[in-house]
Amino acid sequence: MLKILEGARVVDPQVGLDAVADIYVRDARIVAVLPAGGAARASGAAGNDGVVGDWSDAERVGLHGKVVLPGLFDMHVHFREPGQEHKEDILTGSRAAARGGFTGVATMANTNPVIDNAKLIERQIERGAEVGLVDIYPIGAVTKGLAGEELAEMGEMAEAGAVAFSDDGHGIQHGGLMRLALDYAKVWDRPIITHSQDNALVGSGVVNEGVVSTRLGLAGWPAQGEVAQILRDVELVKLTGGRMHVAHISTAAGVAAVREAKGAGLDVTAEATPHHLFLTEDDITTEYETYLKVNPPLRARGDAEALADAVVDGTIDVISTDHAPHAAHEKDLEFENAPFGMIGLETSLPAVFTGLVEPGRIGWDRVVELMAARPRQILRLAPQKVEAGAEANLCVFDPAGTTPVDREHLASKSANSGFWGRVLHGNVWGTLLRGEFTYREGEVAK
């Protein structure tokens, strides 16, 4: 199958590319990326520019005014399969990923049963391939059953294809166990992805501790509950030489701890979510909107500003969604009783465009680093580049479009978005996985 993607601005800092170009795709791979407007090249004439053969029958896809990036990668999603398919499953999660411009995702282990053994790792990979809309890379549990008491069979999971280990949803309370996890994961060059939560400090907290928790009469989740465990785990990285990735960092103090660890040369990386970047505790009103209940909670405006500054200066390596679907009846409870989490795959890039690119805080090159290149580097996956010979895994974004956040426009099985009812700027126009559109102009391929 031949395609010529014509006239988009193509951005990939991995190969020094930011230009209006035509991308020639044969079957699963990019044949050439050439300056736009070379229509004569499609006539069948062979030249020394890499476009060899007859392209007269190629599908020509006009992308003028749009931006083409390497396929996005989200290293923190919850697809809920097995055991919680009423919230999401690998098919609907993959559809949401395709609509969001993602060609790869890493799935967390907190399913039922927990993904804490090699067979379940293998099944995640097989099921992702069966669906075929996004490449799935499973993350194995650190501890058996996420119980925080005994290490899972990390080696067997690594050999089966686990790209990292995490007890996401649960902070590992036992420092000695965390030390062992960092030591063992180092053998297979895998990071431990931490959920930084000191339970003794957090207790029953459900919103950020401060003025808003007092106003709403809800139990507070203090910032110190995050930073205390980040600081402990930084010391354990120093002790073991292991690799740590801090998931969904939410506080200015947490950012400062990561910045100091990086300055000391430790192998510590961090991610922020769009909801922690662009929403705050002030968005939660006396209507007690449970779709805004997340863990860690939405923080104060100063925390969100510190996260944005850290995205700009490179302290934060990755923007991940922590896509956490829940059924409507589960969120339709009192705030204290509703589950933590919100979806994010379909709104992530429009939110980043609206909140960071349009205001001029970052450019498209930094978007590629944050949402495509760096997460793959951290997980030791092959890079996805926009160059001749590479797999044609691409995200097509329309800066002139809009992304309404409502039921009509969501492919996820769940609708618990923190941006519910808003209209974000720009929209994902299309996604290609190995040369085929998995999503295009509002339609998912499967």
PDB file of N, CA, C and O in Angstrom, residues 89-114:
ATOM      1  N   ASP A  89     -11.552  -1.891  28.371  1.00  0.00           N
ATOM      2  CA  ASP A  89     -10.859  -3.118  27.999  1.00  0.00           C
ATOM      3  C   ASP A  89      -9.804  -2.758  26.966  1.00  0.00           C
ATOM      4  O   ASP A  89      -9.661  -1.588  26.591  1.00  0.00           O
ATOM      5  N   ILE A  90      -9.057  -3.733  26.539  1.00  0.00           N
ATOM      6  CA  ILE A  90      -7.948  -3.421  25.644  1.00  0.00           C
ATOM      7  C   ILE A  90      -8.439  -2.892  24.305  1.00  0.00           C
ATOM      8  O   ILE A  90      -7.800  -2.014  23.704  1.00  0.00           O
ATOM      9  N   LEU A  91      -9.602  -3.333  23.842  1.00  0.00           N
ATOM     10  CA  LEU A  91     -10.149  -2.791  22.596  1.00  0.00           C
ATOM     11  C   LEU A  91     -10.530  -1.325  22.755  1.00  0.00           C
ATOM     12  O   LEU A  91     -10.094  -0.475  21.973  1.00  0.00           O
ATOM     13  N   THR A  92     -11.336  -1.007  23.762  1.00  0.00           N
ATOM     14  CA  THR A  92     -11.789   0.387  23.892  1.00  0.00           C
ATOM     15  C   THR A  92     -10.644   1.303  24.314  1.00  0.00           C
ATOM     16  O   THR A  92     -10.571   2.455  23.883  1.00  0.00           O
ATOM     17  N   GLY A  93      -9.727   0.786  25.143  1.00  0.00           N
ATOM     18  CA  GLY A  93      -8.565   1.586  25.493  1.00  0.00           C
ATOM     19  C   GLY A  93      -7.687   1.862  24.288  1.00  0.00           C
ATOM     20  O   GLY A  93      -7.162   2.974  24.119  1.00  0.00           O
ATOM     21  N   SER A  94      -7.551   0.859  23.418  1.00  0.00           N
ATOM     22  CA  SER A  94      -6.766   1.044  22.197  1.00  0.00           C
ATOM     23  C   SER A  94      -7.432   2.043  21.261  1.00  0.00           C
ATOM     24  O   SER A  94      -6.757   2.835  20.591  1.00  0.00           O
ATOM     25  N   ARG A  95      -8.754   2.010  21.208  1.00  0.00           N
ATOM     26  CA  ARG A  95      -9.458   3.005  20.394  1.00  0.00           C
ATOM     27  C   ARG A  95      -9.203   4.415  20.916  1.00  0.00           C
ATOM     28  O   ARG A  95      -8.959   5.349  20.140  1.00  0.00           O
ATOM     29  N   ALA A  96      -9.268   4.574  22.231  1.00  0.00           N
ATOM     30  CA  ALA A  96      -8.994   5.879  22.821  1.00  0.00           C
ATOM     31  C   ALA A  96      -7.566   6.322  22.525  1.00  0.00           C
ATOM     32  O   ALA A  96      -7.310   7.493  22.218  1.00  0.00           O
ATOM     33  N   ALA A  97      -6.624   5.386  22.607  1.00  0.00           N
ATOM     34  CA  ALA A  97      -5.232   5.719  22.315  1.00  0.00           C
ATOM     35  C   ALA A  97      -5.071   6.171  20.868  1.00  0.00           C
ATOM     36  O   ALA A  97      -4.387   7.165  20.583  1.00  0.00           O
ATOM     37  N   ALA A  98      -5.689   5.447  19.939  1.00  0.00           N
ATOM     38  CA  ALA A  98      -5.599   5.819  18.524  1.00  0.00           C
ATOM     39  C   ALA A  98      -6.170   7.211  18.297  1.00  0.00           C
ATOM     40  O   ALA A  98      -5.597   8.026  17.565  1.00  0.00           O
ATOM     41  N   ARG A  99      -7.303   7.505  18.914  1.00  0.00           N
ATOM     42  CA  ARG A  99      -7.903   8.838  18.764  1.00  0.00           C
ATOM     43  C   ARG A  99      -7.005   9.919  19.346  1.00  0.00           C
ATOM     44  O   ARG A  99      -7.085  11.085  18.942  1.00  0.00           O
ATOM     45  N   GLY A 100      -6.160   9.556  20.298  1.00  0.00           N
ATOM     46  CA  GLY A 100      -5.284  10.538  20.918  1.00  0.00           C
ATOM     47  C   GLY A 100      -3.957  10.730  20.232  1.00  0.00           C
ATOM     48  O   GLY A 100      -3.144  11.547  20.669  1.00  0.00           O
ATOM     49  N   GLY A 101      -3.693   9.962  19.151  1.00  0.00           N
ATOM     50  CA  GLY A 101      -2.423  10.088  18.445  1.00  0.00           C
ATOM     51  C   GLY A 101      -1.344   9.147  18.920  1.00  0.00           C
ATOM     52  O   GLY A 101      -0.183   9.269  18.530  1.00  0.00           O
ATOM     53  N   PHE A 102      -1.717   8.167  19.747  1.00  0.00           N
ATOM     54  CA  PHE A 102      -0.735   7.259  20.334  1.00  0.00           C
ATOM     55  C   PHE A 102      -0.583   5.995  19.486  1.00  0.00           C
ATOM     56  O   PHE A 102      -1.565   5.412  19.034  1.00  0.00           O
ATOM     57  N   THR A 103       0.665   5.590  19.309  1.00  0.00           N
ATOM     58  CA  THR A 103       0.953   4.321  18.638  1.00  0.00           C
ATOM     59  C   THR A 103       1.546   3.302  19.596  1.00  0.00           C
ATOM     60  O   THR A 103       1.738   2.148  19.240  1.00  0.00           O
ATOM     61  N   GLY A 104       1.841   3.710  20.831  1.00  0.00           N
ATOM     62  CA  GLY A 104       2.338   2.802  21.843  1.00  0.00           C
ATOM     63  C   GLY A 104       1.893   3.245  23.219  1.00  0.00           C
ATOM     64  O   GLY A 104       1.789   4.453  23.490  1.00  0.00           O
ATOM     65  N   VAL A 105       1.588   2.279  24.086  1.00  0.00           N
ATOM     66  CA  VAL A 105       1.231   2.574  25.469  1.00  0.00           C
ATOM     67  C   VAL A 105       1.842   1.511  26.371  1.00  0.00           C
ATOM     68  O   VAL A 105       2.079   0.378  25.951  1.00  0.00           O
ATOM     69  N   ALA A 106       2.077   1.882  27.630  1.00  0.00           N
ATOM     70  CA  ALA A 106       2.505   0.933  28.654  1.00  0.00           C
ATOM     71  C   ALA A 106       1.380   0.812  29.673  1.00  0.00           C
ATOM     72  O   ALA A 106       0.932   1.818  30.238  1.00  0.00           O
ATOM     73  N   THR A 107       0.920  -0.409  29.883  1.00  0.00           N
ATOM     74  CA  THR A 107      -0.255  -0.658  30.714  1.00  0.00           C
ATOM     75  C   THR A 107       0.153  -1.037  32.129  1.00  0.00           C
ATOM     76  O   THR A 107       1.027  -1.882  32.338  1.00  0.00           O
ATOM     77  N   MET A 108      -0.535  -0.448  33.107  1.00  0.00           N
ATOM     78  CA  MET A 108      -0.240  -0.696  34.510  1.00  0.00           C
ATOM     79  C   MET A 108      -0.819  -2.034  34.978  1.00  0.00           C
ATOM     80  O   MET A 108      -1.709  -2.602  34.348  1.00  0.00           O
ATOM     81  N   ALA A 109      -0.309  -2.478  36.119  1.00  0.00           N
ATOM     82  CA  ALA A 109      -0.546  -3.858  36.559  1.00  0.00           C
ATOM     83  C   ALA A 109      -1.764  -4.033  37.449  1.00  0.00           C
ATOM     84  O   ALA A 109      -2.100  -5.163  37.804  1.00  0.00           O
ATOM     85  N   ASN A 110      -2.452  -2.950  37.825  1.00  0.00           N
ATOM     86  CA  ASN A 110      -3.515  -3.074  38.830  1.00  0.00           C
ATOM     87  C   ASN A 110      -4.842  -3.518  38.218  1.00  0.00           C
ATOM     88  O   ASN A 110      -5.852  -2.838  38.277  1.00  0.00           O
ATOM     89  N   THR A 111      -4.800  -4.702  37.601  1.00  0.00           N
ATOM     90  CA  THR A 111      -5.992  -5.340  37.061  1.00  0.00           C
ATOM     91  C   THR A 111      -6.449  -6.411  38.059  1.00  0.00           C
ATOM     92  O   THR A 111      -5.944  -6.497  39.164  1.00  0.00           O
ATOM     93  N   ASN A 112      -7.401  -7.206  37.655  1.00  0.00           N
ATOM     94  CA  ASN A 112      -7.896  -8.275  38.533  1.00  0.00           C
ATOM     95  C   ASN A 112      -8.049  -9.562  37.722  1.00  0.00           C
ATOM     96  O   ASN A 112      -9.008  -9.716  36.995  1.00  0.00           O
ATOM     97  N   PRO A 113      -7.115 -10.513  37.787  1.00  0.00           N
ATOM     98  CA  PRO A 113      -5.990 -10.542  38.726  1.00  0.00           C
ATOM     99  C   PRO A 113      -4.890  -9.548  38.369  1.00  0.00           C
ATOM    100  O   PRO A 113      -4.788  -9.093  37.225  1.00  0.00           O
ATOM    101  N   VAL A 114      -4.077  -9.243  39.362  1.00  0.00           N
ATOM    102  CA  VAL A 114      -2.946  -8.340  39.170  1.00  0.00           C
ATOM    103  C   VAL A 114      -1.955  -8.952  38.194  1.00  0.00           C
ATOM    104  O   VAL A 114      -1.701 -10.168  38.204  1.00  0.00           O
TER     105      VAL A 114
END
